[in-house]
PDB file of C-alpha atoms in Angstrom:
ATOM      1  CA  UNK A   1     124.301  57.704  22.739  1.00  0.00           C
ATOM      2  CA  UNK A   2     122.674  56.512  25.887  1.00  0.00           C
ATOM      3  CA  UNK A   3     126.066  57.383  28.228  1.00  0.00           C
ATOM      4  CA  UNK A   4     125.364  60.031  30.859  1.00  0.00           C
ATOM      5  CA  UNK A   5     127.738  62.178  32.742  1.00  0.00           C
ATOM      6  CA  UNK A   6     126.332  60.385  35.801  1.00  0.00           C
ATOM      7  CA  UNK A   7     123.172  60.105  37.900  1.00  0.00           C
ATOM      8  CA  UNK A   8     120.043  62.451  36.811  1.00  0.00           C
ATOM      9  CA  UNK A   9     122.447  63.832  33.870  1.00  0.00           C
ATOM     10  CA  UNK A  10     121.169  63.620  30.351  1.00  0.00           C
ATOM     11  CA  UNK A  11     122.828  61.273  27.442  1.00  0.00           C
ATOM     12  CA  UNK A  12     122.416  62.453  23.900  1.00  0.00           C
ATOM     13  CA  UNK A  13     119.767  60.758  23.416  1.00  0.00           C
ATOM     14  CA  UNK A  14     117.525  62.324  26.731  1.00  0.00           C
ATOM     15  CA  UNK A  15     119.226  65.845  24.838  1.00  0.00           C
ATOM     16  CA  UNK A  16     117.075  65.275  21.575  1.00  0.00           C
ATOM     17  CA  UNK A  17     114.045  64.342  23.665  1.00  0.00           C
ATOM     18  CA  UNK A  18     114.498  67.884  25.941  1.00  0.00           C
ATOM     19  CA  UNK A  19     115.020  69.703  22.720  1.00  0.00           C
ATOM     20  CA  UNK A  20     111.578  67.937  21.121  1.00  0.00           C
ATOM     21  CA  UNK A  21     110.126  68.608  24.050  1.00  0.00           C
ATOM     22  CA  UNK A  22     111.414  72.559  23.889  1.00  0.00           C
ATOM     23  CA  UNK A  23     109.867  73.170  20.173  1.00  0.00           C
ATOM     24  CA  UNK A  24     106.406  71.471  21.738  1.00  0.00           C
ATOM     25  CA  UNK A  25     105.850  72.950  25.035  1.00  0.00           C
ATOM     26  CA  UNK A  26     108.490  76.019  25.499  1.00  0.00           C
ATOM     27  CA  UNK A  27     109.775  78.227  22.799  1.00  0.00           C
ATOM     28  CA  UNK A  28     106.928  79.172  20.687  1.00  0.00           C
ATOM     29  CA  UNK A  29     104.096  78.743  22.763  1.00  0.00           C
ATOM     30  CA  UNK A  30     105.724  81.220  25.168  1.00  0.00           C
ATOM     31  CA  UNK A  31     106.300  83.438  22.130  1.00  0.00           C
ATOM     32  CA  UNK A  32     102.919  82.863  21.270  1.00  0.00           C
ATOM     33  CA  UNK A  33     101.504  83.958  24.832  1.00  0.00           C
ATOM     34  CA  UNK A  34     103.377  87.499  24.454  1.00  0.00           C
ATOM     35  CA  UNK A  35     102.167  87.991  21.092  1.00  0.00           C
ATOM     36  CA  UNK A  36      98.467  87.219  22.159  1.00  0.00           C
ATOM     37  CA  UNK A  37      99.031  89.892  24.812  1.00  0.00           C
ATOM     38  CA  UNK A  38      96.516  88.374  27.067  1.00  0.00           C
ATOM     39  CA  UNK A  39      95.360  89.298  30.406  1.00  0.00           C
ATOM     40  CA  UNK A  40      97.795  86.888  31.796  1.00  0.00           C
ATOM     41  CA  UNK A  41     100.657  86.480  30.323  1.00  0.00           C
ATOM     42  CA  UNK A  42     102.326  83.718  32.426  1.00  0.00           C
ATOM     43  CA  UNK A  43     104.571  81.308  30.825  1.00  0.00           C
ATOM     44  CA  UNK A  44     103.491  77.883  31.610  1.00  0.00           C
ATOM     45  CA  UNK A  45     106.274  75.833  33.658  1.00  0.00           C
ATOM     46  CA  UNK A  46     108.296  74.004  31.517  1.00  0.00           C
ATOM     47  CA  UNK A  47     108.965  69.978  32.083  1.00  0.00           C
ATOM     48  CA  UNK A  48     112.736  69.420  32.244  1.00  0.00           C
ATOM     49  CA  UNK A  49     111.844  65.496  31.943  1.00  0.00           C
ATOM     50  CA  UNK A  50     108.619  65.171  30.302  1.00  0.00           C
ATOM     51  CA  UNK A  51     110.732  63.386  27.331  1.00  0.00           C
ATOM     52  CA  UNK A  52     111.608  60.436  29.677  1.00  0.00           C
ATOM     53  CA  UNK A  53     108.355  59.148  29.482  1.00  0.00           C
ATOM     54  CA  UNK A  54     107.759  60.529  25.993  1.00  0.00           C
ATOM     55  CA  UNK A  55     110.345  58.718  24.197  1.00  0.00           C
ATOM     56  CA  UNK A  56     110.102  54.919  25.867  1.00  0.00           C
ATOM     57  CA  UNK A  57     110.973  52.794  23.222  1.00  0.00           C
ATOM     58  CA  UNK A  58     111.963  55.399  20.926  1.00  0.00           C
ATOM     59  CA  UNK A  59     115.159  55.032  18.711  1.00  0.00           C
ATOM     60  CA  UNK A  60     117.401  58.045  18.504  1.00  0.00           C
ATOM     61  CA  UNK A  61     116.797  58.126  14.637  1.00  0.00           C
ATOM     62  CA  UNK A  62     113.553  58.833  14.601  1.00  0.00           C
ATOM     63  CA  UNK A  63     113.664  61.182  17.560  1.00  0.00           C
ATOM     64  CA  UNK A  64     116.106  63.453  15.187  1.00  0.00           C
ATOM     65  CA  UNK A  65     113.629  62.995  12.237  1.00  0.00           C
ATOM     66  CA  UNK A  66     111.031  64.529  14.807  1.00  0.00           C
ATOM     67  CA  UNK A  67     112.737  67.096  15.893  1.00  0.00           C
ATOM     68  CA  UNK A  68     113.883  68.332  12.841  1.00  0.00           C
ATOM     69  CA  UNK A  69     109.916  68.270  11.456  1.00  0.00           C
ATOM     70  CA  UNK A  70     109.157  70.461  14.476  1.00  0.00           C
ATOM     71  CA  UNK A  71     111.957  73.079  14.389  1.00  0.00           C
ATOM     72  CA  UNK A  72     111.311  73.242  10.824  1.00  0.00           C
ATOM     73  CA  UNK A  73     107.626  73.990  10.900  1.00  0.00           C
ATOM     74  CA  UNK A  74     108.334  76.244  14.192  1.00  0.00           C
ATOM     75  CA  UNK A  75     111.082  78.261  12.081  1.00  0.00           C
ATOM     76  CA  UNK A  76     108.788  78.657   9.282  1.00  0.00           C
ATOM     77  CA  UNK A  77     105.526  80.246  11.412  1.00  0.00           C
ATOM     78  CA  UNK A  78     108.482  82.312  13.401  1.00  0.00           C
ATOM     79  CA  UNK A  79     109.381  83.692   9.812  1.00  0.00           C
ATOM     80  CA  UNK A  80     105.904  84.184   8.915  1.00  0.00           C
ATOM     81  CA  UNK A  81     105.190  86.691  11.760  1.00  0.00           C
ATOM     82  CA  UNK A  82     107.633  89.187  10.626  1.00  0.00           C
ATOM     83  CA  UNK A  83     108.530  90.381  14.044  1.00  0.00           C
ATOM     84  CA  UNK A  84     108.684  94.546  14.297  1.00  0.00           C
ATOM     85  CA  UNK A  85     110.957  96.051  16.877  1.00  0.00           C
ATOM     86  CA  UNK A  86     107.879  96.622  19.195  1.00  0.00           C
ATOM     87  CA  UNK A  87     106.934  93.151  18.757  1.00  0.00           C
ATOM     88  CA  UNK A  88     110.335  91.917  20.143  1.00  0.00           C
ATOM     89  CA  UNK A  89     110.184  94.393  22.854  1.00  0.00           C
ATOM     90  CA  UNK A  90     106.762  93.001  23.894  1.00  0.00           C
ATOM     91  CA  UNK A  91     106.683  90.792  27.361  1.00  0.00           C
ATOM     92  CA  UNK A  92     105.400  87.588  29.449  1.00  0.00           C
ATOM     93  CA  UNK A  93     106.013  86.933  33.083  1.00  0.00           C
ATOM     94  CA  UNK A  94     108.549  83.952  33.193  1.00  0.00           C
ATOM     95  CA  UNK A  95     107.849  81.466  36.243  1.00  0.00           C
ATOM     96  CA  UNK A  96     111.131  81.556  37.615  1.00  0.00           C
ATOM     97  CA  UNK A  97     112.728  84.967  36.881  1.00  0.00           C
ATOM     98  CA  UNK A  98     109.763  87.491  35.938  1.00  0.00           C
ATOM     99  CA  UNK A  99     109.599  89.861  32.711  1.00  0.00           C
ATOM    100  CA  UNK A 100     110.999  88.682  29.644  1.00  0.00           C
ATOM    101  CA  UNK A 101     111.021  90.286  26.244  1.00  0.00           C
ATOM    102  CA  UNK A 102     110.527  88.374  22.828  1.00  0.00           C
ATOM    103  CA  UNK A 103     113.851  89.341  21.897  1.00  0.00           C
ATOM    104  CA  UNK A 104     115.347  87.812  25.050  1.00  0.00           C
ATOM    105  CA  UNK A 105     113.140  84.597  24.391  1.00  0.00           C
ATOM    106  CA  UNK A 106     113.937  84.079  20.641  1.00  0.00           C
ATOM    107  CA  UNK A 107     117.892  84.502  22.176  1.00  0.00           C
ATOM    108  CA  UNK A 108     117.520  82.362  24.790  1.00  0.00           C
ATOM    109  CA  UNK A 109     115.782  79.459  22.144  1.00  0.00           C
ATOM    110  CA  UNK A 110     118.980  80.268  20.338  1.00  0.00           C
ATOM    111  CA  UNK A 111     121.539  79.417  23.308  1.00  0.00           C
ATOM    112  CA  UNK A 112     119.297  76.863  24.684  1.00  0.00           C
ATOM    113  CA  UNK A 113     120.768  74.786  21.426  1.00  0.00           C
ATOM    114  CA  UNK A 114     124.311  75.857  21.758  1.00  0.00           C
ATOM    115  CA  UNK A 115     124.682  74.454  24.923  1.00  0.00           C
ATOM    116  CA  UNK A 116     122.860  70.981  24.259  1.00  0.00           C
ATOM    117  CA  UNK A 117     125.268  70.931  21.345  1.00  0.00           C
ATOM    118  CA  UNK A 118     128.164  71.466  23.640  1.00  0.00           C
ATOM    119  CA  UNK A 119     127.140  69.127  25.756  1.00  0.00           C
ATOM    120  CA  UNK A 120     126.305  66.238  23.278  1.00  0.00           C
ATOM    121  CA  UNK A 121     129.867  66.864  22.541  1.00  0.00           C
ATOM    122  CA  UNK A 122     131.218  66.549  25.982  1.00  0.00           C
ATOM    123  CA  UNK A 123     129.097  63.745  26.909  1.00  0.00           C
ATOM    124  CA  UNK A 124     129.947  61.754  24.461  1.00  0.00           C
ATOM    125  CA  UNK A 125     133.442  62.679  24.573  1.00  0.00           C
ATOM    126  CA  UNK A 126     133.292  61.438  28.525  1.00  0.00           C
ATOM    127  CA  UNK A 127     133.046  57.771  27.164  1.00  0.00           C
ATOM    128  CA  UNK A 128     136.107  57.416  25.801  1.00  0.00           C
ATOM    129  CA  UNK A 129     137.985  59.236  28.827  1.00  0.00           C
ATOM    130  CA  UNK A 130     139.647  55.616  29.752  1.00  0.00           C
ATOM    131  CA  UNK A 131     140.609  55.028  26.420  1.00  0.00           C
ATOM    132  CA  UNK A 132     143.097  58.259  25.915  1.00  0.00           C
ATOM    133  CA  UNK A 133     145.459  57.209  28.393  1.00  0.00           C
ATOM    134  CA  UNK A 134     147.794  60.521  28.978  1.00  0.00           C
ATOM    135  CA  UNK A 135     145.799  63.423  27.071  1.00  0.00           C
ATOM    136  CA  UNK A 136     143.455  63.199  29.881  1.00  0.00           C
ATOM    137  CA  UNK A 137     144.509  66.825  31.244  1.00  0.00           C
ATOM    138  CA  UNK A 138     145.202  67.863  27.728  1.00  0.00           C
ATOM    139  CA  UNK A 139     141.800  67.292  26.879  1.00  0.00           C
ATOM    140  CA  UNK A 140     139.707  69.828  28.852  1.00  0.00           C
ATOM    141  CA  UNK A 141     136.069  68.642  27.366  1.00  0.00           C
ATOM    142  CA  UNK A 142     137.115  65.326  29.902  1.00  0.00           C
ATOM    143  CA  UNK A 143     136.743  66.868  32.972  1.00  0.00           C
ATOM    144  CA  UNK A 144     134.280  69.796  31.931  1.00  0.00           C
ATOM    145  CA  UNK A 145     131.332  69.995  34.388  1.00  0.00           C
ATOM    146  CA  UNK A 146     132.224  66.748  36.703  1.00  0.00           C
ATOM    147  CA  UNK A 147     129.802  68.392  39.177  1.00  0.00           C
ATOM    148  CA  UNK A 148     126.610  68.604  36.293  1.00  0.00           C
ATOM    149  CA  UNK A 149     125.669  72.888  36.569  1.00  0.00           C
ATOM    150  CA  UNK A 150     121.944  73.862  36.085  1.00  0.00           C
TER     151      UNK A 150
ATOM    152  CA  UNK B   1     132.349  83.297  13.530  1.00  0.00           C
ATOM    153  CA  UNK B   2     134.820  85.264  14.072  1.00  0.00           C
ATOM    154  CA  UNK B   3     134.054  85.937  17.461  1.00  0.00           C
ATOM    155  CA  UNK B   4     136.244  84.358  20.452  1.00  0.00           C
ATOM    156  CA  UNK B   5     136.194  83.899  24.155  1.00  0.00           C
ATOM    157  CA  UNK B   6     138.585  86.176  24.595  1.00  0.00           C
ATOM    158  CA  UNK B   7     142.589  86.934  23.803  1.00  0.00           C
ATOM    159  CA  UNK B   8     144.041  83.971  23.013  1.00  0.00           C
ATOM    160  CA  UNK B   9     141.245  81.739  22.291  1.00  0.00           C
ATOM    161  CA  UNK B  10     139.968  80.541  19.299  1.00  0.00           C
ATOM    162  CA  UNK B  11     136.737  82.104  17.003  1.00  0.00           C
ATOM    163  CA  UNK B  12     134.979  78.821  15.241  1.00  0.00           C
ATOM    164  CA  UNK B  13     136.832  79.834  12.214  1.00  0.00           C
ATOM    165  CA  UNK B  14     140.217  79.328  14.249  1.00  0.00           C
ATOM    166  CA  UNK B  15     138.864  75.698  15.655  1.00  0.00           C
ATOM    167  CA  UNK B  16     137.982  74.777  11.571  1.00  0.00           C
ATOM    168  CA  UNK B  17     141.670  76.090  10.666  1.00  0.00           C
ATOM    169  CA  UNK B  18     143.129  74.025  14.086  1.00  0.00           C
ATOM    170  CA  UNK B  19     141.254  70.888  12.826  1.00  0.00           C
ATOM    171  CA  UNK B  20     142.918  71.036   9.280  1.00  0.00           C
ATOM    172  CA  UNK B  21     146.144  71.412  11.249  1.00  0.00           C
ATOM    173  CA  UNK B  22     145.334  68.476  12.881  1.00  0.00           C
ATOM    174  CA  UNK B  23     144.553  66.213   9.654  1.00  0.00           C
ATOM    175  CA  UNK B  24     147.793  67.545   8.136  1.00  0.00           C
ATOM    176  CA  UNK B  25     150.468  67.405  10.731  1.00  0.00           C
ATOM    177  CA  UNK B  26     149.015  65.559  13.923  1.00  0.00           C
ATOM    178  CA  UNK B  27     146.894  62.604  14.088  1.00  0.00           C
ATOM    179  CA  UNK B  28     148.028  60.659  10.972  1.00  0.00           C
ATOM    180  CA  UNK B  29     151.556  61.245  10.666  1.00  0.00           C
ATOM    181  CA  UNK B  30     151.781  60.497  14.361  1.00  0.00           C
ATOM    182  CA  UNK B  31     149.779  56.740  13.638  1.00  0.00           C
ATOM    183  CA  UNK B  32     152.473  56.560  10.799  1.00  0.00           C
ATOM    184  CA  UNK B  33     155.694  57.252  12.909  1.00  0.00           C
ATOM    185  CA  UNK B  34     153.548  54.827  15.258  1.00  0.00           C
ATOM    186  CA  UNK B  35     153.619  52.209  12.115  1.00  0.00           C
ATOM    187  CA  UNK B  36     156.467  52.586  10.609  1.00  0.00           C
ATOM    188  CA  UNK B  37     158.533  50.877  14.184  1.00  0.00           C
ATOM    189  CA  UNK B  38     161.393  52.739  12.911  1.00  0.00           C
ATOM    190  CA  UNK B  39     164.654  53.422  15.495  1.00  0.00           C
ATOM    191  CA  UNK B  40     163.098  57.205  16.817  1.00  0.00           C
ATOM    192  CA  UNK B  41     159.135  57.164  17.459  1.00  0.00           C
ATOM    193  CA  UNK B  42     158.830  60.473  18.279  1.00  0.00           C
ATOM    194  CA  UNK B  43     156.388  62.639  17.323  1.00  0.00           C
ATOM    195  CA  UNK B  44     156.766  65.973  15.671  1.00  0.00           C
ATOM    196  CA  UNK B  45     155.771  68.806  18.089  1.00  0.00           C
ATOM    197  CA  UNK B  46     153.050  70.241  16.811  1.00  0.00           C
ATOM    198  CA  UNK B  47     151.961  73.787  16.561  1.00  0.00           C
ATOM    199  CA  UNK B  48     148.748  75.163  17.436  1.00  0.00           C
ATOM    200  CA  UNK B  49     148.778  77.970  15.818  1.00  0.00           C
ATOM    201  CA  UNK B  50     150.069  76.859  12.267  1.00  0.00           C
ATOM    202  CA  UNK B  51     146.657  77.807  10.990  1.00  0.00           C
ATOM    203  CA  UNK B  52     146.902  81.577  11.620  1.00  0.00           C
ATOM    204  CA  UNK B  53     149.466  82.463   8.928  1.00  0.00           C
ATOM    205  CA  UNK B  54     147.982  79.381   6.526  1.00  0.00           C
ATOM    206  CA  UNK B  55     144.241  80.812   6.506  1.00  0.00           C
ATOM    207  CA  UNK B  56     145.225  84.313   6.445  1.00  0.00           C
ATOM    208  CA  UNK B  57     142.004  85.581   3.366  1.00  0.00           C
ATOM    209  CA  UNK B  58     140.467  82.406   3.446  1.00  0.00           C
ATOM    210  CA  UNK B  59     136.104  82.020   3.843  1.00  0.00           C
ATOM    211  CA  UNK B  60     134.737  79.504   6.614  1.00  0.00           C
ATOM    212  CA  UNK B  61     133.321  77.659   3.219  1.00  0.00           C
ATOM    213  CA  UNK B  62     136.431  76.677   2.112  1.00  0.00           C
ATOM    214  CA  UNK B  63     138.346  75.778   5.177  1.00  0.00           C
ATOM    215  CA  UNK B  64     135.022  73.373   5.665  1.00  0.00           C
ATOM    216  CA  UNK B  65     135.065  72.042   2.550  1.00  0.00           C
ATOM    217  CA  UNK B  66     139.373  71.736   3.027  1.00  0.00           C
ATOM    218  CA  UNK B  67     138.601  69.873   6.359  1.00  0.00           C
ATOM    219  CA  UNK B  68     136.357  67.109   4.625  1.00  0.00           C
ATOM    220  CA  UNK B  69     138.511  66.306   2.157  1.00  0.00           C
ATOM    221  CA  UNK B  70     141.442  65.584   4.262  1.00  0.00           C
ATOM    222  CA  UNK B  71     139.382  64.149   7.073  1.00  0.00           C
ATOM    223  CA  UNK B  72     137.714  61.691   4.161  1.00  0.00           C
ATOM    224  CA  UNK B  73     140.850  60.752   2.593  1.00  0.00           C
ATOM    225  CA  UNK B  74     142.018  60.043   6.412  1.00  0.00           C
ATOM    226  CA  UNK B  75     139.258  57.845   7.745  1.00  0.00           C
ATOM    227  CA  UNK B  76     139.859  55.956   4.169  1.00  0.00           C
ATOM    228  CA  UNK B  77     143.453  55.107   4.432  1.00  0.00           C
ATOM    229  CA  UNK B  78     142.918  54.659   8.321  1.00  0.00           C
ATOM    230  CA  UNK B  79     140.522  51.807   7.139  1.00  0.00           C
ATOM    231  CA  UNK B  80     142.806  50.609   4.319  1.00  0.00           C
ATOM    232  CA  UNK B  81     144.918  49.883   7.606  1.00  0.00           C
ATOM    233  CA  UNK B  82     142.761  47.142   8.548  1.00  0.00           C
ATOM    234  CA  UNK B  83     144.236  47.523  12.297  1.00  0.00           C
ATOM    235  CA  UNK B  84     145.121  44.398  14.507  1.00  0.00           C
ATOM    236  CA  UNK B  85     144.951  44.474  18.117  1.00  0.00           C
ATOM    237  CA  UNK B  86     148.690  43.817  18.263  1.00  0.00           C
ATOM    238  CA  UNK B  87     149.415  47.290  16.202  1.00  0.00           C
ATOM    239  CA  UNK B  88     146.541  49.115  18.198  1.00  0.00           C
ATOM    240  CA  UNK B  89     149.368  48.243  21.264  1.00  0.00           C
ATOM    241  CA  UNK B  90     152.327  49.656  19.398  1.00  0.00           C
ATOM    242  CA  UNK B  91     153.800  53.146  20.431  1.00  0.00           C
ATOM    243  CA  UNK B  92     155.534  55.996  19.646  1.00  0.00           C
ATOM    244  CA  UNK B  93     156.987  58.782  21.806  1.00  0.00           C
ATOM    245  CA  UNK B  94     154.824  61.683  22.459  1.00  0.00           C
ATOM    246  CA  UNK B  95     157.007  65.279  23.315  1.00  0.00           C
ATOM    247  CA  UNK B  96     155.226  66.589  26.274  1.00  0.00           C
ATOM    248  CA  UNK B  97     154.620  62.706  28.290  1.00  0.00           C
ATOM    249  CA  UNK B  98     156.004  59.857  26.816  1.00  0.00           C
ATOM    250  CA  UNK B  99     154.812  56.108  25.650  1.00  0.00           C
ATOM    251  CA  UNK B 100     151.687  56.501  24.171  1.00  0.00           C
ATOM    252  CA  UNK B 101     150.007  53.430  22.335  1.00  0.00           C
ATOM    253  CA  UNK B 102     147.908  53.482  18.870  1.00  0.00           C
ATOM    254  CA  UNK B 103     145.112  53.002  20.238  1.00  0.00           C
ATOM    255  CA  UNK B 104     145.416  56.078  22.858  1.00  0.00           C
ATOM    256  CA  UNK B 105     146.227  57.995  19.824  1.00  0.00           C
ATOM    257  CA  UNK B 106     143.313  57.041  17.942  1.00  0.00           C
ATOM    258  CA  UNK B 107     141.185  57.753  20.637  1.00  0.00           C
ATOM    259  CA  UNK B 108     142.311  61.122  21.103  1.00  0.00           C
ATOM    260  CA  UNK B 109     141.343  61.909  17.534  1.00  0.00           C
ATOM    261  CA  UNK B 110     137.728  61.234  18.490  1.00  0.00           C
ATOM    262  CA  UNK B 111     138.013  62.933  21.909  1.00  0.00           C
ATOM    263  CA  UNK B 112     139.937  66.028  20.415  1.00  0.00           C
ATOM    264  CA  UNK B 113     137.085  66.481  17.760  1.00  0.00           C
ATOM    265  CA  UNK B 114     134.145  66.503  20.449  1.00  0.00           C
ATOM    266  CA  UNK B 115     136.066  69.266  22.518  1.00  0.00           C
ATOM    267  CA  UNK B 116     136.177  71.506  19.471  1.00  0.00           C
ATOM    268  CA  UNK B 117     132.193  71.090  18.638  1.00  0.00           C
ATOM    269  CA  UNK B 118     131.193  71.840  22.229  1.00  0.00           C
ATOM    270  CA  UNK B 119     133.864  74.511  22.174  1.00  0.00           C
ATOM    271  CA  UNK B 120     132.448  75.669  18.716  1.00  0.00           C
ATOM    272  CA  UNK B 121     129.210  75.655  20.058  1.00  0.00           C
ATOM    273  CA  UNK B 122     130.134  77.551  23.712  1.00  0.00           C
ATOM    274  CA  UNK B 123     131.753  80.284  21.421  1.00  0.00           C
ATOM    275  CA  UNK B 124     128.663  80.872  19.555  1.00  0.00           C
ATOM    276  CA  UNK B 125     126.323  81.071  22.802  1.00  0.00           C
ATOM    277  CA  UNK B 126     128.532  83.244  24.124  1.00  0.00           C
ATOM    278  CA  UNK B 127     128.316  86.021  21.580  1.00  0.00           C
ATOM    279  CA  UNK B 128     124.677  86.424  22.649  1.00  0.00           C
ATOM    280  CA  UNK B 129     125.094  86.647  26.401  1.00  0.00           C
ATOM    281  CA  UNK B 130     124.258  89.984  26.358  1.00  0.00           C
ATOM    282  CA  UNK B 131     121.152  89.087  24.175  1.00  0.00           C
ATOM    283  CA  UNK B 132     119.385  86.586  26.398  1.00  0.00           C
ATOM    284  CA  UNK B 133     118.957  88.489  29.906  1.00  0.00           C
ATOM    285  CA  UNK B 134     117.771  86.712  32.704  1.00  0.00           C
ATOM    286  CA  UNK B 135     118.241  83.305  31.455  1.00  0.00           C
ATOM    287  CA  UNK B 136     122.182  83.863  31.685  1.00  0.00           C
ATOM    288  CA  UNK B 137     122.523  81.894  35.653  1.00  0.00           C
ATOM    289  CA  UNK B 138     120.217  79.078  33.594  1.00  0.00           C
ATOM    290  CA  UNK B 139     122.791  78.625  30.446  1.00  0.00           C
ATOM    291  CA  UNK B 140     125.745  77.226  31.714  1.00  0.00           C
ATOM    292  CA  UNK B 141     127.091  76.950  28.326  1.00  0.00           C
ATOM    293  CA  UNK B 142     127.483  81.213  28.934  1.00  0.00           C
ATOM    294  CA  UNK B 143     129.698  81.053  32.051  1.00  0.00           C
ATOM    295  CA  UNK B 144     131.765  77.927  30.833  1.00  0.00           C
ATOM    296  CA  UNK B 145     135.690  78.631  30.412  1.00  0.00           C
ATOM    297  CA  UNK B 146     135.757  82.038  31.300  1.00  0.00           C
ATOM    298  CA  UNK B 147     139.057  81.662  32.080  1.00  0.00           C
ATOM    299  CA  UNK B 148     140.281  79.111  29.369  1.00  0.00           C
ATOM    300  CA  UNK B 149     141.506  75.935  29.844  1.00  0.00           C
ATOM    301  CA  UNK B 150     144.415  74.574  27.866  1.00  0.00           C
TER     302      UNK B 150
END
């Protein structure tokens, strides 16, 4: 749980913490500044390793109980806004990459997880890469990102 | 669910039908040739794509429900086992490269699973690519595999 794909990669465990860390500081308060439809509505940057110092001492347990309290409660005030068409069409001013709609945000939230679950996977599958012996190039979640991407 | 990464690849429902495949004709019978030390340890070829005629009508529900059974009733007689160190070195012959021992075998199993969750999980993202917009260079999950790998 704590294995990396190398230096400045994340294990599983630094995954949970960026995903806690996603359902306090990213998703919804972003959704929150385009629904306000503020004078300004710039996204705050977002803190790729704010968890790091978060989570010190932490066990990955009751990281998972924490972030399933938060996506809960986030899912359930998402729900509660019943989101018209114009709603999703509405926008805030990324930091990095401009304009984004709600619809692209709520998307994005969506494949933000995928990925982190792919790469839980493939992290943890790296640890056991001496251990297969000859399905090594058989096995392509092994060698999957050995330069980490974004 | 349904969706894939393109011809040729598998939709999550094709990875749940693959896995079942995998219960019933791969990873156990191969530890029991393994076992057994009879006079030809070789392994059954087996065919990936067994599970497109079997699950022909069948829901995601009850291939799910299908794969925990067998995977269950696995992991219990794989216990029953009780494993020694000296049987974790035994081999049998695998078609495509040879020796391989137990314990490669049984480590495989683990390693095989994880590339089908973050493959599972890629497959999913990607059927929102269009969805998310400008995040797309920032999801590496979305560009992963476009041309696939074994």
């Amino acid at each position: 749980m704590r294995g990396t794909e190398g230096p400045e990669t994340f294990s599983a465990f630094d995954v949970v913490g960026h995903l806690i860390d996603g359902e306090e500081t990213d998703w919804m308060p972003r959704a929150r500044i385009i629904l306000a439809r503020g004078p300004d509505p710039r996204f705050e940057p977002y803190d790729r390793f704010r968890h790091r110092a978060r989570n010190v001492g932490r066990s990955l347990t009751s990281l998972l109980d924490e972030l399933a309290r938060l996506r809960a409660a986030n899912l359930e005030e998402l729900a509660s806004w019943k989101l018209s068409e114009a709603q999703l069409r509405l926008t805030g001013i990324h930091p990095m990459f401009g304009a984004v709609t709600l619809r692209q945000l709520l998307a994005a939230w969506v494949v933000h997880d995928l990925g982190h679950v792919a790469q839980i996977a493939r992290v943890m599958a790296k640890q056991y890469k001496d251990e297969v012996g000859p399905w090594v190039p058989f096995m392509p979640v092994l060698t999957d990102h050995e330069r980490p991407r974004s």
